[in-house]
Amino acid sequence: MALPFLFEFWAMEHQLPPEGDWRAWVSMGGRGAGKTRAGAEWVRSKVEGALPLDAGECSRVALVGETIEQVREVMIFGDSGIIACSPPDRCPEWRASRKRLEWPNGAVATVHTAQDPEGLRGPQFDAAWVDELAKWKRGQETWDQLQFALRLGDLPQVCVTTTPRNVDVLKNLLGASTTVMTHAPTEANAANLAGPFLEEVRRRYAGTRLARQELDGELLMDTQGTLWPNELIEGAQVEKAPSDLDRIVVALDPAITSGSSSDECGIVVVGAHLKGPPQDWKAYVLADCTIKGARPAEWAQAAISAMEQFGADRLVAEVNQGGQMVAEVIRQVDPMVPYRAVHATRGKVARAEPIAALYEQGRVKHVTGGLAQLEAQMNKMTSGGYDGSGSPDRVDALVWALHDLMIDPAAKWRQPGVRSL
């Protein structure tokens, strides 16, 4: 009967606390990765002694969540909560009137919330379990108050179980020298999740920033000086584009060399509504069809296939490196393709800045699904240049597409006597 409660026997590696004299353990991962179970079992390991009535290492624990309901329903009474994980002879009792758990050996865990940071003034603890820190609206204030309350024992510690978000309180915590972290995607706990759940969420959210954050448990942090902060990209997400787009283009940033060590060949599809004055125009990034290691005939075919798939009106290709060869390769695949060659006379940042301004104005949207790698490159494009490895070919293609759809036509529209395009 004891075996089901020996968590060290059943646990996955990411669910066990790292060794060492750490102050905070952050168990970070995707939805359903087993973080709640890790937190509940850690609390058990701290408060339980060798026998049911023996004292454990800790006796005064803080349970801190976003709301009282979430602490009670997830951390205490949830399927992976403290009560469900506890053997009958060591199971704590819930005292609703006092909002606390009481163990047979006298240990106590009290409930606190991020809605009331001041509630952490006065009490003192030798351990704490914090759940979903990254989603708290008053996260930093609550976290600070908890640090002042963790003042009992030789080494008061806190376990933080959270899905990542790009918030300062989590980034600061991860950057502290006394913090340790374990990490796992949702799939790590697949044996304990419904198969249809994993299939559906992966099918629906594959290739999205939401999947990287909520399923892969990846902390999407801003590159310093980025032209496209994560918040800006997240605000551009839409489920689908309108069906009545006025114009669609495929932009191509060709790779002249091929093979596994070559740059990617950026291929991005963008459509736009172009009714009224330029300030009313809106663009939709429809797809990223970028390929890597392809020969010229292959990237030309991929670009033209993208045109056919989305009914594009024009193929725009940068010719700085390939020159006339780019057009010749494309014409070999389709002699009649509507084609425009563009030549970069300014640096990548200078070309990208007016495009970033369109995003800030809310005039560019991203259709969710398949744009995660493009968006990752966008976040690494800074005012000082590209902060990633290799060349930002996906971003280059995006920039050329939006220049062709939005920037260049707007300049012509503003010329005297021109009021429609």
Coordinates of N, CA and C in Angstrom, one line a residue, residues 243-416:
S243 N -11.6 36.9 -46.0 CA -11.6 36.2 -47.3 C -11.5 37.1 -48.5
D244 N -11.7 38.4 -48.3 CA -11.7 39.4 -49.4 C -10.5 40.3 -49.4
L245 N -9.3 39.7 -49.3 CA -8.1 40.5 -49.4 C -8.0 41.1 -50.8
D246 N -7.5 42.4 -50.9 CA -7.4 43.0 -52.2 C -6.2 42.5 -52.9
R247 N -5.1 42.2 -52.2 CA -3.9 41.8 -52.9 C -3.1 40.9 -52.0
I248 N -2.4 39.9 -52.6 CA -1.5 39.0 -51.9 C -0.2 38.9 -52.7
V249 N 0.9 38.9 -51.9 CA 2.2 38.8 -52.5 C 3.0 37.7 -51.8
V250 N 3.9 37.0 -52.5 CA 4.9 36.1 -52.0 C 6.2 36.8 -52.1
A251 N 6.9 36.9 -51.0 CA 8.2 37.6 -51.0 C 9.3 36.5 -50.8
L252 N 10.4 36.6 -51.6 CA 11.4 35.6 -51.6 C 12.8 36.3 -51.3
D253 N 13.5 35.7 -50.3 CA 14.8 36.1 -50.0 C 15.7 34.9 -50.3
P254 N 16.2 34.8 -51.6 CA 16.8 33.5 -52.0 C 18.2 33.3 -51.4
A255 N 18.5 32.0 -51.2 CA 19.8 31.6 -50.8 C 20.5 31.1 -52.0
I256 N 21.7 31.7 -52.2 CA 22.5 31.4 -53.4 C 23.2 30.1 -53.3
T257 N 23.6 29.7 -52.1 CA 24.2 28.4 -51.9 C 23.2 27.4 -51.4
S258 N 23.5 26.1 -51.6 CA 22.6 25.1 -51.1 C 23.4 24.1 -50.2
G259 N 22.7 23.2 -49.6 CA 23.3 22.3 -48.7 C 22.9 22.6 -47.2
S260 N 23.3 21.7 -46.3 CA 23.0 21.8 -44.9 C 23.5 23.0 -44.2
S261 N 24.7 23.6 -44.7 CA 25.3 24.7 -44.1 C 24.9 26.0 -44.7
S262 N 24.0 26.0 -45.7 CA 23.6 27.3 -46.3 C 22.5 28.0 -45.5
D263 N 22.3 29.3 -45.8 CA 21.3 30.0 -45.2 C 19.9 29.5 -45.6
E264 N 18.9 29.9 -44.9 CA 17.5 29.6 -45.3 C 17.1 30.4 -46.5
C265 N 16.2 30.0 -47.2 CA 15.6 30.8 -48.3 C 14.3 31.3 -47.8
G266 N 14.2 32.5 -47.4 CA 13.0 33.1 -46.8 C 11.8 33.2 -47.8
I267 N 10.7 32.6 -47.5 CA 9.5 32.7 -48.4 C 8.3 33.0 -47.5
V268 N 7.8 34.2 -47.6 CA 6.7 34.6 -46.7 C 5.5 35.1 -47.6
V269 N 4.3 34.7 -47.2 CA 3.1 35.1 -47.9 C 2.3 36.2 -47.1
V270 N 2.0 37.3 -47.7 CA 1.3 38.4 -47.0 C 0.2 38.9 -47.9
G271 N -1.0 39.1 -47.3 CA -2.1 39.7 -48.0 C -2.5 41.0 -47.4
A272 N -3.4 41.8 -48.1 CA -3.7 43.1 -47.5 C -5.1 43.6 -48.0
H273 N -5.8 44.4 -47.1 CA -6.9 45.2 -47.4 C -6.4 46.6 -47.8
L274 N -6.7 47.1 -49.0 CA -6.1 48.4 -49.4 C -7.2 49.4 -49.8
K275 N -8.3 49.4 -49.1 CA -9.4 50.3 -49.4 C -9.1 51.6 -48.6
G276 N -9.5 52.8 -49.2 CA -9.3 54.0 -48.5 C -7.9 54.5 -48.4
P277 N -7.6 55.5 -47.5 CA -6.3 56.1 -47.4 C -5.3 55.1 -46.7
P278 N -4.0 55.2 -46.9 CA -3.1 54.3 -46.3 C -3.2 54.0 -44.8
Q279 N -3.7 55.0 -44.1 CA -3.8 54.7 -42.6 C -4.9 53.7 -42.3
D280 N -5.7 53.4 -43.3 CA -6.8 52.4 -43.1 C -6.4 51.0 -43.7
W281 N -5.3 50.9 -44.3 CA -4.9 49.6 -44.9 C -4.4 48.7 -43.8
K282 N -4.7 47.4 -44.0 CA -4.3 46.4 -43.0 C -3.7 45.2 -43.7
A283 N -2.6 44.6 -43.2 CA -2.0 43.5 -43.8 C -2.1 42.3 -42.9
Y284 N -2.1 41.1 -43.5 CA -2.2 39.8 -42.8 C -1.1 38.9 -43.3
V285 N -0.2 38.5 -42.4 CA 0.8 37.5 -42.7 C 0.2 36.1 -42.7
L286 N 0.1 35.5 -43.9 CA -0.7 34.3 -44.0 C 0.2 33.0 -43.8
A287 N 1.4 33.0 -44.2 CA 2.2 31.8 -44.1 C 3.7 32.1 -44.2
D288 N 4.5 31.2 -43.6 CA 5.9 31.2 -43.7 C 6.3 29.9 -44.4
C289 N 6.7 29.9 -45.7 CA 7.0 28.7 -46.5 C 8.5 28.6 -46.6
T290 N 9.3 29.2 -45.7 CA 10.8 29.2 -45.8 C 11.3 27.7 -45.9
I291 N 12.4 27.5 -46.7 CA 13.0 26.3 -46.8 C 14.5 26.4 -46.6
K292 N 15.2 25.3 -46.3 CA 16.6 25.4 -46.1 C 17.4 24.3 -46.9
G293 N 18.6 24.7 -47.3 CA 19.4 23.7 -48.0 C 19.0 23.4 -49.4
A294 N 18.1 24.2 -50.0 CA 17.5 24.0 -51.3 C 18.4 24.5 -52.4
R295 N 18.4 23.8 -53.6 CA 19.0 24.4 -54.8 C 18.1 25.4 -55.4
P296 N 18.6 26.3 -56.3 CA 17.8 27.4 -56.8 C 16.5 26.9 -57.5
A297 N 16.5 25.8 -58.2 CA 15.3 25.4 -58.8 C 14.3 25.0 -57.8
E298 N 14.7 24.5 -56.6 CA 13.8 24.1 -55.5 C 13.2 25.3 -54.8
W299 N 14.0 26.3 -54.5 CA 13.4 27.5 -53.9 C 12.5 28.3 -54.8
A300 N 12.8 28.2 -56.1 CA 11.9 28.9 -57.1 C 10.6 28.2 -57.1
Q301 N 10.6 26.8 -57.2 CA 9.4 26.1 -57.2 C 8.6 26.3 -55.9
A302 N 9.3 26.3 -54.8 CA 8.6 26.5 -53.5 C 7.9 27.9 -53.5
A303 N 8.5 28.9 -54.0 CA 7.9 30.2 -54.0 C 6.7 30.3 -54.9
I304 N 6.8 29.6 -56.1 CA 5.7 29.6 -57.0 C 4.5 28.8 -56.5
S305 N 4.9 27.7 -55.8 CA 3.8 26.8 -55.2 C 3.1 27.6 -54.2
A306 N 3.8 28.4 -53.4 CA 3.1 29.3 -52.4 C 2.2 30.3 -53.1
M307 N 2.6 30.8 -54.2 CA 1.7 31.7 -55.0 C 0.4 31.0 -55.4
E308 N 0.6 29.8 -55.9 CA -0.6 29.1 -56.4 C -1.5 28.7 -55.2
Q309 N -0.9 28.3 -54.1 CA -1.7 27.9 -53.0 C -2.6 29.1 -52.4
F310 N -2.0 30.3 -52.4 CA -2.7 31.4 -51.8 C -3.3 32.4 -52.8
G311 N -3.1 32.1 -54.1 CA -3.7 32.9 -55.1 C -3.0 34.3 -55.2
A312 N -1.7 34.3 -55.0 CA -0.9 35.6 -54.9 C -0.9 36.3 -56.3
D313 N -0.8 37.6 -56.2 CA -0.8 38.5 -57.4 C 0.6 38.7 -57.9
R314 N 1.6 38.6 -57.0 CA 3.0 38.9 -57.4 C 4.0 38.2 -56.6
L315 N 5.1 37.9 -57.2 CA 6.3 37.3 -56.5 C 7.3 38.4 -56.5
V316 N 7.8 38.8 -55.2 CA 8.8 39.8 -55.0 C 10.0 39.1 -54.5
A317 N 11.2 39.4 -55.2 CA 12.4 38.7 -54.8 C 13.6 39.6 -54.7
E318 N 14.3 39.5 -53.6 CA 15.5 40.3 -53.5 C 16.6 39.7 -54.4
V319 N 17.4 40.6 -55.1 CA 18.3 40.1 -56.1 C 19.7 40.6 -55.8
N320 N 20.0 41.1 -54.5 CA 21.3 41.6 -54.2 C 22.4 40.6 -54.5
Q321 N 22.2 39.4 -54.1 CA 23.2 38.4 -54.3 C 23.1 37.6 -55.6
G322 N 21.9 37.2 -56.0 CA 21.8 36.4 -57.2 C 21.7 37.2 -58.5
G323 N 21.3 38.5 -58.4 CA 21.2 39.3 -59.6 C 20.2 38.7 -60.6
Q324 N 20.6 38.7 -61.9 CA 19.7 38.2 -62.9 C 19.4 36.7 -62.8
M325 N 20.3 36.0 -62.2 CA 20.1 34.6 -62.0 C 18.8 34.3 -61.3
V326 N 18.4 35.1 -60.3 CA 17.2 34.9 -59.6 C 16.0 34.9 -60.6
A327 N 15.9 35.9 -61.4 CA 14.8 35.9 -62.4 C 14.8 34.8 -63.4
E328 N 16.0 34.4 -63.8 CA 16.2 33.3 -64.8 C 15.7 32.0 -64.2
V329 N 16.0 31.8 -62.9 CA 15.6 30.5 -62.3 C 14.1 30.5 -62.2
I330 N 13.5 31.6 -61.7 CA 12.1 31.7 -61.5 C 11.4 31.5 -62.9
R331 N 11.9 32.1 -63.9 CA 11.2 32.0 -65.2 C 11.3 30.6 -65.8
Q332 N 12.3 29.9 -65.4 CA 12.4 28.5 -65.8 C 11.3 27.6 -65.3
V333 N 10.9 28.0 -64.1 CA 9.8 27.2 -63.4 C 8.4 27.7 -64.0
D334 N 8.3 29.0 -64.1 CA 7.0 29.6 -64.6 C 7.3 30.9 -65.4
P335 N 7.4 30.8 -66.8 CA 7.8 32.0 -67.6 C 6.8 33.1 -67.4
M336 N 5.6 32.9 -67.0 CA 4.5 33.9 -67.0 C 4.3 34.5 -65.6
V337 N 5.1 34.1 -64.6 CA 4.8 34.5 -63.2 C 4.9 36.1 -63.1
P338 N 4.0 36.8 -62.5 CA 4.1 38.2 -62.2 C 5.3 38.4 -61.2
Y339 N 6.3 39.1 -61.6 CA 7.5 39.1 -60.8 C 8.1 40.5 -60.7
R340 N 8.6 40.8 -59.5 CA 9.3 42.1 -59.3 C 10.6 41.8 -58.5
A341 N 11.6 42.3 -59.1 CA 12.9 42.2 -58.4 C 13.2 43.5 -57.6
V342 N 13.7 43.3 -56.4 CA 14.0 44.4 -55.5 C 15.4 44.3 -55.1
H343 N 16.0 45.5 -54.9 CA 17.5 45.6 -54.6 C 17.7 46.4 -53.4
A344 N 18.3 45.8 -52.4 CA 18.5 46.5 -51.1 C 19.6 47.6 -51.2
T345 N 19.2 48.8 -51.0 CA 20.2 49.9 -51.0 C 20.4 50.4 -49.6
R346 N 19.6 50.0 -48.6 CA 19.8 50.3 -47.2 C 20.0 49.1 -46.4
G347 N 20.4 49.2 -45.2 CA 20.7 48.1 -44.3 C 19.4 47.4 -43.8
K348 N 19.5 46.3 -43.3 CA 18.3 45.5 -42.8 C 17.5 46.3 -41.8
V349 N 18.2 46.9 -40.9 CA 17.4 47.7 -39.8 C 16.7 48.8 -40.4
A350 N 17.3 49.6 -41.3 CA 16.6 50.7 -41.9 C 15.4 50.3 -42.7
R351 N 15.4 49.1 -43.4 CA 14.3 48.6 -44.1 C 13.2 48.1 -43.1
A352 N 13.7 47.5 -42.0 CA 12.7 46.9 -41.0 C 12.0 47.9 -40.2
E353 N 12.6 49.0 -39.9 CA 12.0 50.0 -38.9 C 10.6 50.5 -39.4
P354 N 10.4 50.9 -40.6 CA 9.0 51.3 -41.0 C 8.0 50.1 -40.9
I355 N 8.5 48.9 -41.1 CA 7.6 47.8 -41.0 C 7.2 47.6 -39.5
A356 N 8.2 47.7 -38.6 CA 7.9 47.6 -37.2 C 6.9 48.7 -36.8
A357 N 7.0 49.8 -37.4 CA 6.0 50.9 -37.1 C 4.6 50.5 -37.5
L358 N 4.4 49.8 -38.6 CA 3.1 49.3 -39.0 C 2.5 48.4 -37.9
Y359 N 3.4 47.6 -37.3 CA 2.9 46.7 -36.2 C 2.5 47.5 -35.0
E360 N 3.3 48.5 -34.7 CA 2.9 49.4 -33.6 C 1.6 50.1 -33.8
Q361 N 1.3 50.4 -35.0 CA 0.0 51.0 -35.3 C -1.2 50.0 -35.4
G362 N -0.9 48.7 -35.2 CA -1.9 47.7 -35.3 C -2.4 47.4 -36.7
R363 N -1.5 47.6 -37.7 CA -1.9 47.5 -39.1 C -1.4 46.2 -39.7
V364 N -0.7 45.4 -39.0 CA -0.3 44.1 -39.5 C -0.7 43.0 -38.5
K365 N -1.3 41.9 -39.0 CA -1.8 40.8 -38.2 C -1.1 39.5 -38.6
H366 N -1.0 38.6 -37.7 CA -0.5 37.3 -38.0 C -1.5 36.2 -37.9
V367 N -1.7 35.4 -38.9 CA -2.7 34.3 -38.8 C -2.0 33.2 -38.0
T368 N -2.5 32.8 -36.9 CA -1.9 31.8 -36.0 C -1.6 30.5 -36.7
G369 N -0.5 29.9 -36.4 CA -0.1 28.6 -37.0 C 1.0 28.7 -38.0
G370 N 2.1 28.2 -37.7 CA 3.2 28.1 -38.7 C 4.1 29.3 -38.8
L371 N 3.9 30.3 -37.9 CA 4.8 31.5 -38.0 C 5.7 31.6 -36.8
A372 N 5.9 30.6 -36.0 CA 6.7 30.7 -34.8 C 8.1 31.0 -35.1
Q373 N 8.7 30.4 -36.1 CA 10.1 30.6 -36.4 C 10.3 32.0 -37.0
L374 N 9.4 32.5 -37.8 CA 9.4 33.9 -38.3 C 9.4 34.8 -37.1
E375 N 8.5 34.6 -36.2 CA 8.3 35.5 -35.0 C 9.5 35.5 -34.1
A376 N 10.2 34.3 -34.0 CA 11.4 34.3 -33.2 C 12.5 35.1 -33.8
Q377 N 12.6 35.1 -35.1 CA 13.6 35.9 -35.8 C 13.2 37.4 -35.7
M378 N 11.9 37.7 -35.7 CA 11.5 39.1 -35.6 C 12.0 39.7 -34.2
N379 N 11.8 38.9 -33.2 CA 12.1 39.3 -31.8 C 13.6 39.6 -31.7
K380 N 14.5 38.9 -32.5 CA 15.9 39.1 -32.5 C 16.4 40.2 -33.4
M381 N 15.5 40.9 -34.1 CA 15.9 42.0 -34.9 C 15.9 43.3 -34.1
T382 N 17.0 43.9 -33.8 CA 17.1 45.0 -32.9 C 17.5 46.3 -33.7
S383 N 17.5 47.4 -33.0 CA 17.9 48.6 -33.6 C 19.4 48.6 -34.0
G384 N 20.1 47.7 -33.4 CA 21.6 47.6 -33.7 C 21.9 46.5 -34.7
G385 N 20.9 45.8 -35.2 CA 21.1 44.7 -36.1 C 20.5 43.4 -35.6
Y386 N 20.8 42.3 -36.3 CA 20.2 41.0 -36.0 C 21.0 40.3 -34.9
D387 N 20.3 39.9 -33.8 CA 21.0 39.4 -32.7 C 20.9 37.8 -32.6
G388 N 20.6 37.2 -33.8 CA 20.6 35.8 -33.8 C 21.7 35.3 -34.6
S389 N 21.7 33.9 -34.8 CA 22.8 33.3 -35.6 C 22.3 33.3 -37.1
G390 N 23.3 33.3 -38.0 CA 23.0 33.3 -39.4 C 22.3 34.6 -39.9
S391 N 21.5 34.5 -40.9 CA 20.9 35.6 -41.5 C 19.4 35.5 -41.3
P392 N 18.7 36.7 -41.0 CA 17.3 36.7 -40.7 C 16.5 36.6 -42.0
D393 N 16.6 35.5 -42.8 CA 16.0 35.4 -44.1 C 14.5 35.5 -44.1
R394 N 13.9 34.9 -43.0 CA 12.4 35.0 -42.9 C 12.0 36.5 -42.7
V395 N 12.7 37.2 -41.8 CA 12.3 38.6 -41.6 C 12.6 39.4 -42.9
D396 N 13.6 39.1 -43.6 CA 13.9 39.9 -44.8 C 12.7 39.7 -45.8
A397 N 12.2 38.4 -45.9 CA 11.1 38.2 -46.8 C 9.9 38.9 -46.4
L398 N 9.6 38.9 -45.1 CA 8.5 39.6 -44.5 C 8.6 41.1 -44.8
V399 N 9.7 41.7 -44.6 CA 9.9 43.1 -44.8 C 9.7 43.5 -46.3
W400 N 10.2 42.7 -47.2 CA 10.0 42.9 -48.6 C 8.5 42.8 -49.0
A401 N 7.8 41.9 -48.4 CA 6.4 41.7 -48.7 C 5.6 42.9 -48.3
L402 N 5.9 43.4 -47.1 CA 5.1 44.5 -46.6 C 5.5 45.9 -47.2
H403 N 6.8 46.0 -47.6 CA 7.1 47.2 -48.4 C 6.4 47.2 -49.7
D404 N 6.2 46.0 -50.4 CA 5.5 46.0 -51.6 C 4.1 46.2 -51.5
L405 N 3.5 45.7 -50.4 CA 2.0 45.9 -50.2 C 1.6 47.2 -49.6
M406 N 2.4 47.7 -48.6 CA 2.0 48.8 -47.8 C 2.9 50.1 -48.0
I407 N 4.2 50.0 -47.9 CA 5.0 51.1 -47.8 C 5.1 51.8 -49.2
D408 N 5.5 51.1 -50.2 CA 5.7 51.7 -51.5 C 4.4 52.2 -52.1
P409 N 3.3 51.5 -52.1 CA 2.0 52.1 -52.6 C 1.6 53.3 -51.8
A410 N 1.8 53.3 -50.5 CA 1.5 54.5 -49.7 C 2.2 55.7 -50.1
A411 N 3.5 55.6 -50.5 CA 4.3 56.7 -51.0 C 3.7 57.2 -52.3
K412 N 3.3 56.3 -53.2 CA 2.7 56.8 -54.4 C 1.4 57.4 -54.2
W413 N 0.6 56.9 -53.3 CA -0.7 57.4 -53.0 C -0.7 58.9 -52.6
R414 N 0.4 59.2 -51.9 CA 0.5 60.6 -51.4 C 1.0 61.6 -52.4
Q415 N 1.4 61.1 -53.6 CA 1.8 62.0 -54.6 C 0.6 62.8 -55.1
P416 N 0.9 64.0 -55.6 CA -0.2 64.9 -56.0 C -1.0 64.2 -57.2

